[in-house]
Each structure stands twice: as structure tokens, then as C-alpha cells.
């Protein structure tokens, strides 16, 4: 009886293992690598109005481009997002954020759930919505280019029909999330953190404004009880060690800066206004304050803060960012209070006194002779 129970238990374990391995094989087989490329550029082209009406699928209505640029930042890839501004007719380009990087990575190693070759002379079914007026993505890698047409989403919503155009045409079944992100515009692909750090640290911060406040501080990071900390000195004027809070305040306010609004957002008032509020000058005479941040990886970023304005019901400060003197962004808006905090922190550093330790040789209590 005991042997039968052991045998039954062994059979159950083997069945479980067989089921697990079968399911894992099925899961692995759900996606296959269709291509692997080192992408330089992704161009998005919108669908026609008729395609949108037929499908009810609202993709972004204007073209834009995600690019990988060399020579902007040291030691890392630099992603940009560019498009033509309809108001001014000029090309605009911002640093790309995580959405740009993820998109380039996902399409660099592009995986699909199924492929079917279209034989020459065979027409594609209209129901697949894969005509000349479908949304289109063009991928560039060196002298190689590949074009995908975006078609119908399947009823469950997790996959789409995609056409790979070329000498041999293939209909692909692909994860829809890769393409659904193009239902939003370039704003969604831009970098919204004005100062981003990964493994790097801030080495120096220099600040100067029109009121005459000018400070420069440097940082020597250290570790205490497995906690990373910053050690700040003021280098401008009298060189002194700073109370930790003074350096940390300026550091925290700079690294915490976020884009509140882009000029071409629905509530951004447009680039016509944005370029007046923050003139695209090679010099800084039009800015209220300028901050230069030097990072441990050798990169330097300059931020020019301009006069506060009100757009809608928000008080905002226009900012222009310049990376390594060779990539200058159009203006963005941060909340006005964020710049006020930076000003206050810089003033406190300028007015800081040297930390003086008591002289142990002198007694605190002295007796008088009578």
C-alpha cells in the first residue's frame, strides 16, 4: 500500500513538471525576435482623418521623430524628440525621456507574436486597416530602414495587426502597447526631469543672478553607515565649509526641478509667447539668474531662469537648458515657487559664516580676584 502511495505521488509530481514545462514552452513561443537593430532614429507619421473615422483609433495627428544623438553627453546615449511647431513653423527639439529610451529599446529588439507572408498579387483585407493612410513608423539603423504600418487592434486589445512593408511584405501580430504610445504626442516622449542623475553625483553648482548674488559650491561625497552623503564647501568669496543643510537645500531644489508645462501643451500659450518670455540668445543678459551644474561624469548643464509669468491660473518661471554648450533646448516652464527656493538657498550660502569650533584652551568660567 505504501509503495502504491509513493508511486502515485511520483506520478503527480511528474505530471506537474510536465505541465509546468509545457506551459513555459508555450509562453516562450508566444513571442519571437523579428529583428535586432541598433536604432539611430524612429519617425512617426500620422494616419489620415478617414482612417481615424473608420477605426475610431485616435493616433497623434502630426509627425515627430525620436533620435539617438552622439556627442551631446559624455559616456551615454542621448535621446531627442523633435517636431515642427505649427505656430512658428520652426523645428523644435528636446531631450527625450524614459519613454523615448524604452521605445528605442523595444523596437531595437522587436518581438512579434506571429508572422504571415503576403504573396505577390494578394490584396490585404480592408478589415485589417493596413492601407496607405494607416499610421506609419519608419526605423533607421545606419543605411538600413524598415517601415511598419499600424493596423487593427484585436478584440481583446492586447495585440495589433501590423504590416512590415518591403520587398517581402509580412503581416505581423504584435503587442499593441508598443504602438498605442504613439496615440500621444512628442510631449509624452520628452524629458520632464530637468536634472537627472543615475550613478553620477553633482560635483559643483555655480549660481549668479541680476541682484548680484554669486556663489560657487563643490561637493565631496562620502559614505557613513552605508548611507551616501554630500560634503559641501563654498568656493566663492571666503572659502568655508558649509553647514550641511545649506548645500543640501540648493542641491535638493535643483535635482527636484520638473517641467510643469511645455509651450506647446494645450495650456502652454505656444512657442510664440515662450520665445518672447525666454529669448533664444547666446548670452545670458535676458535671464534673471543662471545656474551651472557640473556632474561627476564630465557633463555640464547650464540653466537660465527668466522672469516669472502667469499662464492660465499658474505662476510659472520659463527656463532654458544648455547641455555641454552644444545642445540648447527651447524654453520649458517650472512652477515659480521652485525658482524662488533656489534663489533663497543661494542667498543663504552667500551669507553663510565659517563654522567656528570653540577654543578648548579657554575656560568657560573664570573667577575674578577680589
Coordinates of C-alpha atoms in Angstrom, one line a residue:
X1 CA 0.0 0.0 0.0
X2 CA 2.8 2.4 0.9
X3 CA 4.6 1.6 -2.4
X4 CA 1.4 2.5 -4.3
X5 CA 1.2 5.8 -2.4
X6 CA 4.8 6.6 -3.3
X7 CA 4.1 5.7 -6.9
X8 CA 1.0 7.9 -7.0
X9 CA 2.9 10.8 -5.5
X10 CA 5.7 10.4 -8.1
X11 CA 3.1 10.4 -10.9
X12 CA 1.6 13.6 -9.6
X13 CA 5.0 15.3 -9.4
X14 CA 5.9 14.2 -12.9
X15 CA 2.5 15.4 -14.3
X16 CA 3.1 18.8 -12.6
X17 CA 6.6 19.1 -14.0
X18 CA 5.3 18.1 -17.5
X19 CA 2.5 20.7 -17.3
X20 CA 4.9 23.4 -16.0
X21 CA 7.5 22.8 -18.7
X22 CA 4.7 22.7 -21.4
X23 CA 3.3 26.0 -20.2
X24 CA 6.8 27.6 -20.1
X25 CA 7.4 26.4 -23.7
X26 CA 4.1 27.9 -24.8
X27 CA 5.0 31.2 -23.0
X28 CA 8.4 31.3 -24.7
X29 CA 6.8 30.6 -28.0
X30 CA 4.3 33.5 -27.7
X31 CA 6.9 36.0 -29.0
X32 CA 9.7 35.6 -31.4
X33 CA 12.6 38.0 -32.3
X34 CA 11.6 39.6 -35.6
X35 CA 14.7 41.9 -35.9
X36 CA 17.5 43.2 -33.9
X37 CA 18.9 46.6 -34.8
X38 CA 20.9 49.5 -33.3
X39 CA 18.5 52.2 -34.0
X40 CA 19.5 55.8 -34.9
X41 CA 16.1 57.2 -35.5
X42 CA 12.3 56.5 -35.3
X43 CA 10.0 58.6 -37.4
X44 CA 6.2 58.6 -36.7
X45 CA 3.7 59.6 -39.4
X46 CA 0.0 60.1 -38.5
X47 CA -3.0 58.4 -40.2
X48 CA -5.5 60.1 -42.4
X49 CA -8.7 61.5 -40.9
X50 CA -10.6 58.9 -42.9
X51 CA -8.6 56.1 -41.2
X52 CA -9.3 57.6 -37.8
X53 CA -13.1 57.8 -38.6
X54 CA -13.1 54.2 -39.9
X55 CA -11.3 52.7 -36.9
X56 CA -12.2 55.0 -34.1
X57 CA -8.5 54.7 -33.1
X58 CA -7.1 58.2 -32.3
X59 CA -3.4 58.3 -33.1
X60 CA -1.4 61.6 -32.8
X61 CA -2.2 63.9 -35.7
X62 CA 1.3 65.3 -36.5
X63 CA 4.7 63.7 -37.4
X64 CA 7.5 63.6 -34.9
X65 CA 10.9 61.9 -34.6
X66 CA 12.8 60.2 -31.8
X67 CA 16.6 60.2 -32.4
X68 CA 19.8 58.9 -30.8
X69 CA 22.5 61.5 -30.9
X70 CA 26.2 61.1 -30.4
X71 CA 28.5 63.7 -28.9
X72 CA 25.9 65.6 -26.8
X73 CA 26.5 63.9 -23.4
X74 CA 29.7 62.2 -22.4
X75 CA 29.6 58.5 -21.7
X76 CA 25.9 57.8 -22.6
X77 CA 23.4 57.8 -25.4
X78 CA 21.4 61.0 -25.7
X79 CA 17.8 60.7 -27.0
X80 CA 16.0 63.6 -28.5
X81 CA 12.4 64.2 -29.6
X82 CA 11.8 66.7 -32.5
X83 CA 8.8 68.0 -34.3
X84 CA 7.7 71.1 -36.3
X85 CA 5.9 73.7 -34.3
X86 CA 2.7 74.6 -36.3
X87 CA 2.5 78.1 -34.8
X88 CA 6.0 79.3 -35.6
X89 CA 6.9 76.8 -38.4
X90 CA 10.2 76.1 -36.7
X91 CA 11.7 72.7 -35.8
X92 CA 11.9 72.2 -32.1
X93 CA 13.9 69.6 -30.2
X94 CA 14.0 68.5 -26.6
X95 CA 15.9 65.8 -24.7
X96 CA 14.0 62.5 -24.8
X97 CA 12.9 60.9 -21.5
X98 CA 12.4 57.3 -20.4
X99 CA 9.5 56.8 -22.9
X100 CA 11.9 57.6 -25.8
X101 CA 14.6 55.3 -24.4
X102 CA 12.1 52.4 -23.8
X103 CA 10.7 52.8 -27.3
X104 CA 14.1 52.7 -28.9
X105 CA 15.0 49.6 -26.9
X106 CA 11.7 47.8 -27.6
X107 CA 11.9 48.4 -31.3
X108 CA 15.7 47.8 -31.4
X109 CA 14.9 44.2 -30.4
X110 CA 11.5 43.9 -32.0
X111 CA 9.5 40.8 -31.0
X112 CA 6.2 39.7 -32.5
X113 CA 3.6 37.0 -31.7
X114 CA 3.1 35.8 -35.3
X115 CA 4.1 36.4 -38.9
X116 CA 2.4 35.7 -42.2
X117 CA 4.0 36.5 -45.6
X118 CA 1.7 38.2 -48.2
X119 CA 2.2 36.5 -51.5
X120 CA 2.7 38.8 -54.6
X121 CA -0.6 39.8 -56.1
X122 CA -2.6 39.1 -53.0
X123 CA -4.6 42.0 -51.7
X124 CA -4.7 42.8 -47.9
X125 CA -8.2 42.6 -46.4
X126 CA -9.7 46.0 -45.9
X127 CA -10.9 44.9 -42.4
X128 CA -7.2 44.9 -41.3
X129 CA -7.0 48.7 -41.8
X130 CA -3.5 48.4 -43.3
X131 CA -3.8 50.9 -46.2
X132 CA -1.6 53.8 -47.3
X133 CA -3.4 56.0 -44.9
X134 CA -2.6 53.9 -41.8
X135 CA -0.2 55.3 -39.1
X136 CA 3.4 54.6 -40.0
X137 CA 6.7 54.1 -38.2
X138 CA 10.0 54.2 -40.1
X139 CA 13.1 52.9 -38.3
X140 CA 16.7 53.8 -39.3
X141 CA 19.8 51.9 -38.4
X142 CA 22.8 53.1 -40.4
X143 CA 21.9 52.6 -44.1
X144 CA 19.0 50.2 -43.2
X145 CA 15.4 51.3 -42.9
X146 CA 12.3 49.4 -42.1
X147 CA 8.7 50.5 -42.3
X148 CA 5.7 49.3 -40.2
X149 CA 2.1 50.2 -40.9
X150 CA -0.2 50.2 -37.8
X151 CA -3.5 48.4 -38.3
X152 CA -6.5 47.0 -36.5
X153 CA -6.4 46.2 -32.8
X154 CA -7.7 42.7 -31.9
X155 CA -10.8 42.5 -29.9
X156 CA -9.0 41.7 -26.6
X157 CA -6.9 44.8 -27.0
X158 CA -3.5 43.3 -26.2
X159 CA -2.3 42.8 -29.8
X160 CA -2.5 44.6 -33.2
X161 CA -2.2 43.7 -36.8
X162 CA 1.0 45.3 -38.2
X163 CA 2.3 45.4 -41.8
X164 CA 6.0 45.2 -42.4
X165 CA 6.5 46.9 -45.8
X166 CA 9.4 45.9 -48.0
X167 CA 10.4 43.6 -50.9
X168 CA 8.7 40.9 -48.9
X169 CA 5.6 42.0 -47.1
X170 CA 4.6 40.4 -43.8
X171 CA 1.6 40.8 -41.7
X172 CA 2.6 40.7 -38.0
X173 CA 0.7 40.1 -34.8
X174 CA 2.4 42.4 -32.3
X175 CA 1.8 43.7 -28.7
X176 CA -0.4 46.7 -29.0
X177 CA 1.3 48.7 -26.2
X178 CA 4.3 49.3 -28.4
X179 CA 2.2 51.2 -30.8
X180 CA -0.5 52.7 -28.6
X181 CA 2.1 55.1 -27.0
X182 CA 2.0 56.9 -30.4
X183 CA -1.6 57.9 -29.6
X184 CA 0.1 60.6 -27.6
X185 CA 2.4 63.4 -29.0
X186 CA 6.0 64.3 -28.6
X187 CA 5.4 65.9 -25.2
X188 CA 4.9 62.4 -23.8
X189 CA 8.4 61.4 -25.0
X190 CA 10.3 64.4 -23.7
X191 CA 12.5 64.5 -20.6
X192 CA 10.5 66.1 -17.7
X193 CA 13.2 65.9 -15.0
X194 CA 15.3 69.0 -15.6
X195 CA 18.4 67.4 -13.8
X196 CA 18.7 63.7 -14.0
X197 CA 21.3 61.6 -12.1
X198 CA 21.9 57.9 -12.1
X199 CA 25.2 56.7 -10.7
X200 CA 26.7 60.1 -11.1
X201 CA 26.8 62.9 -8.5
X202 CA 26.9 66.7 -8.5
X203 CA 30.5 68.0 -8.3
X204 CA 29.8 71.7 -8.4
X205 CA 27.0 74.2 -8.5
X206 CA 27.5 77.9 -9.6
X207 CA 24.8 80.5 -9.3
X208 CA 24.6 84.1 -10.4
X209 CA 21.7 86.5 -10.6
X210 CA 20.9 90.1 -11.6
X211 CA 20.8 91.1 -8.0
X212 CA 24.5 90.4 -7.6
X213 CA 24.2 87.2 -5.7
X214 CA 27.1 85.0 -6.9
X215 CA 28.1 81.7 -5.3
X216 CA 30.0 78.6 -6.2
X217 CA 30.0 75.4 -4.1
X218 CA 31.6 72.0 -4.5
X219 CA 30.8 68.6 -3.2
X220 CA 32.9 65.6 -1.9
X221 CA 30.5 62.7 -1.4
X222 CA 31.2 60.2 1.3
X223 CA 29.5 57.2 2.9
X224 CA 28.5 57.0 6.6
X225 CA 27.0 53.8 8.0
X226 CA 26.3 52.6 4.4
X227 CA 24.4 55.9 3.7
X228 CA 25.7 58.2 0.9
X229 CA 26.1 61.8 2.0
X230 CA 27.4 65.0 0.4
X231 CA 30.1 67.3 1.9
X232 CA 29.7 70.9 0.7
X233 CA 32.2 73.8 0.6
X234 CA 31.7 77.4 -0.6
X235 CA 34.4 78.3 -3.0
X236 CA 33.3 81.9 -3.8
X237 CA 34.4 84.7 -1.5
X238 CA 35.9 83.3 1.7
X239 CA 36.3 79.5 1.2
X240 CA 34.4 77.8 4.0
X241 CA 32.9 74.5 5.0
X242 CA 29.1 74.8 4.8
X243 CA 26.5 73.7 7.2
X244 CA 25.3 70.5 5.5
X245 CA 21.7 71.9 5.2
X246 CA 22.8 74.9 3.2
X247 CA 24.4 72.9 0.4
X248 CA 21.7 70.2 0.5
X249 CA 18.9 72.7 0.1
X250 CA 20.4 74.1 -3.1
X251 CA 21.2 70.6 -4.3
X252 CA 17.7 69.3 -3.5
X253 CA 15.9 72.2 -5.2
X254 CA 18.0 71.8 -8.4
X255 CA 17.6 68.0 -8.6
X256 CA 13.9 68.3 -7.8
X257 CA 13.1 70.6 -10.7
X258 CA 10.4 69.2 -13.0
X259 CA 8.8 70.5 -16.2
X260 CA 5.3 71.8 -15.3
X261 CA 4.3 72.8 -18.8
X262 CA 5.8 72.8 -22.3
X263 CA 4.9 75.8 -24.5
X264 CA 3.1 73.6 -27.0
X265 CA 1.0 71.9 -24.3
X266 CA -2.7 72.7 -24.5
X267 CA -2.3 75.2 -21.7
X268 CA 1.2 76.4 -22.6
X269 CA 0.3 79.5 -24.7
X270 CA 2.5 78.4 -27.6
X271 CA 6.1 78.9 -28.7
X272 CA 5.4 82.4 -29.9
X273 CA 4.9 83.6 -26.3
X274 CA 7.5 81.2 -24.9
X275 CA 10.3 82.6 -27.1
X276 CA 9.4 86.1 -26.1
X277 CA 9.5 85.2 -22.4
X278 CA 12.8 83.3 -22.8
X279 CA 14.7 84.7 -25.8
X280 CA 16.9 82.3 -27.6
X281 CA 20.1 84.3 -27.0
X282 CA 23.6 83.0 -27.0
X283 CA 24.3 85.3 -24.0
X284 CA 22.5 85.4 -20.6
X285 CA 21.7 89.1 -20.5
X286 CA 17.9 88.4 -20.7
X287 CA 17.8 85.9 -17.8
X288 CA 17.2 86.7 -14.1
X289 CA 19.6 84.0 -13.0
X290 CA 22.0 81.4 -14.4
X291 CA 22.9 78.1 -12.7
X292 CA 25.7 75.8 -13.9
X293 CA 25.8 72.2 -12.6
X294 CA 28.9 70.1 -13.1
X295 CA 28.4 66.4 -12.8
X296 CA 31.0 63.7 -11.9
X297 CA 30.8 62.1 -15.4
X298 CA 32.2 65.3 -17.0
X299 CA 28.9 66.7 -18.2
X300 CA 27.9 70.4 -17.5
X301 CA 24.4 71.8 -17.7
X302 CA 23.5 75.5 -17.6
X303 CA 20.0 76.6 -16.6
X304 CA 18.8 80.1 -17.4
X305 CA 15.8 81.3 -15.4
X306 CA 13.7 84.0 -16.8
X307 CA 11.1 86.4 -15.5
X308 CA 8.0 84.9 -13.8
X309 CA 4.8 84.8 -15.8
X310 CA 1.2 83.7 -15.4
X311 CA -0.4 81.3 -17.8
X312 CA -4.0 80.4 -17.1
X313 CA -4.1 80.1 -13.3
X314 CA -0.5 79.1 -12.8
X315 CA 2.5 81.2 -11.9
X316 CA 5.4 79.8 -13.9
X317 CA 9.1 80.5 -14.5
X318 CA 10.5 80.0 -18.0
X319 CA 13.8 78.0 -18.1
X320 CA 16.2 77.3 -20.9
X321 CA 18.6 74.4 -20.5
X322 CA 22.0 74.1 -22.3
X323 CA 23.9 70.8 -22.2
X324 CA 27.7 70.9 -22.6
X325 CA 27.4 74.1 -24.6
X326 CA 26.3 72.1 -27.7
X327 CA 22.6 71.3 -27.1
X328 CA 20.2 74.1 -26.3
X329 CA 16.6 73.3 -25.6
X330 CA 13.6 75.6 -26.3
X331 CA 12.0 77.0 -23.1
X332 CA 10.1 75.0 -20.6
X333 CA 8.1 76.2 -17.6
X334 CA 8.7 75.2 -13.9
X335 CA 6.5 76.4 -11.0
X336 CA 7.5 79.8 -9.9
X337 CA 8.0 78.7 -6.3
X338 CA 10.7 76.3 -7.4
X339 CA 12.9 79.1 -8.6
X340 CA 12.2 81.2 -5.5
X341 CA 13.5 78.3 -3.4
X342 CA 16.7 78.2 -5.5
X343 CA 17.2 82.0 -5.0
X344 CA 16.7 81.8 -1.3
X345 CA 19.1 78.8 -0.9
X346 CA 21.8 80.7 -3.0
X347 CA 21.4 83.8 -0.8
X348 CA 21.8 81.8 2.4
X349 CA 25.0 80.2 1.0
X350 CA 26.4 83.7 0.1
X351 CA 25.7 85.0 3.6
X352 CA 27.0 81.9 5.4
X353 CA 29.7 82.3 8.0
X354 CA 32.6 79.9 8.7
X355 CA 31.9 77.2 11.2
X356 CA 33.9 78.1 14.2
X357 CA 34.6 75.5 16.9
X358 CA 35.1 76.7 20.5
X359 CA 38.7 77.0 21.7
X360 CA 39.2 74.3 24.3
X361 CA 42.2 76.1 25.8
X362 CA 40.0 78.8 27.2
X363 CA 37.8 78.0 30.2
X364 CA 34.2 79.0 30.0
X365 CA 34.2 80.0 33.7
X366 CA 36.7 82.5 35.0
X367 CA 36.9 83.7 38.6
X368 CA 37.7 87.4 39.4
X369 CA 40.1 88.3 42.1
X370 CA 38.7 90.5 44.8

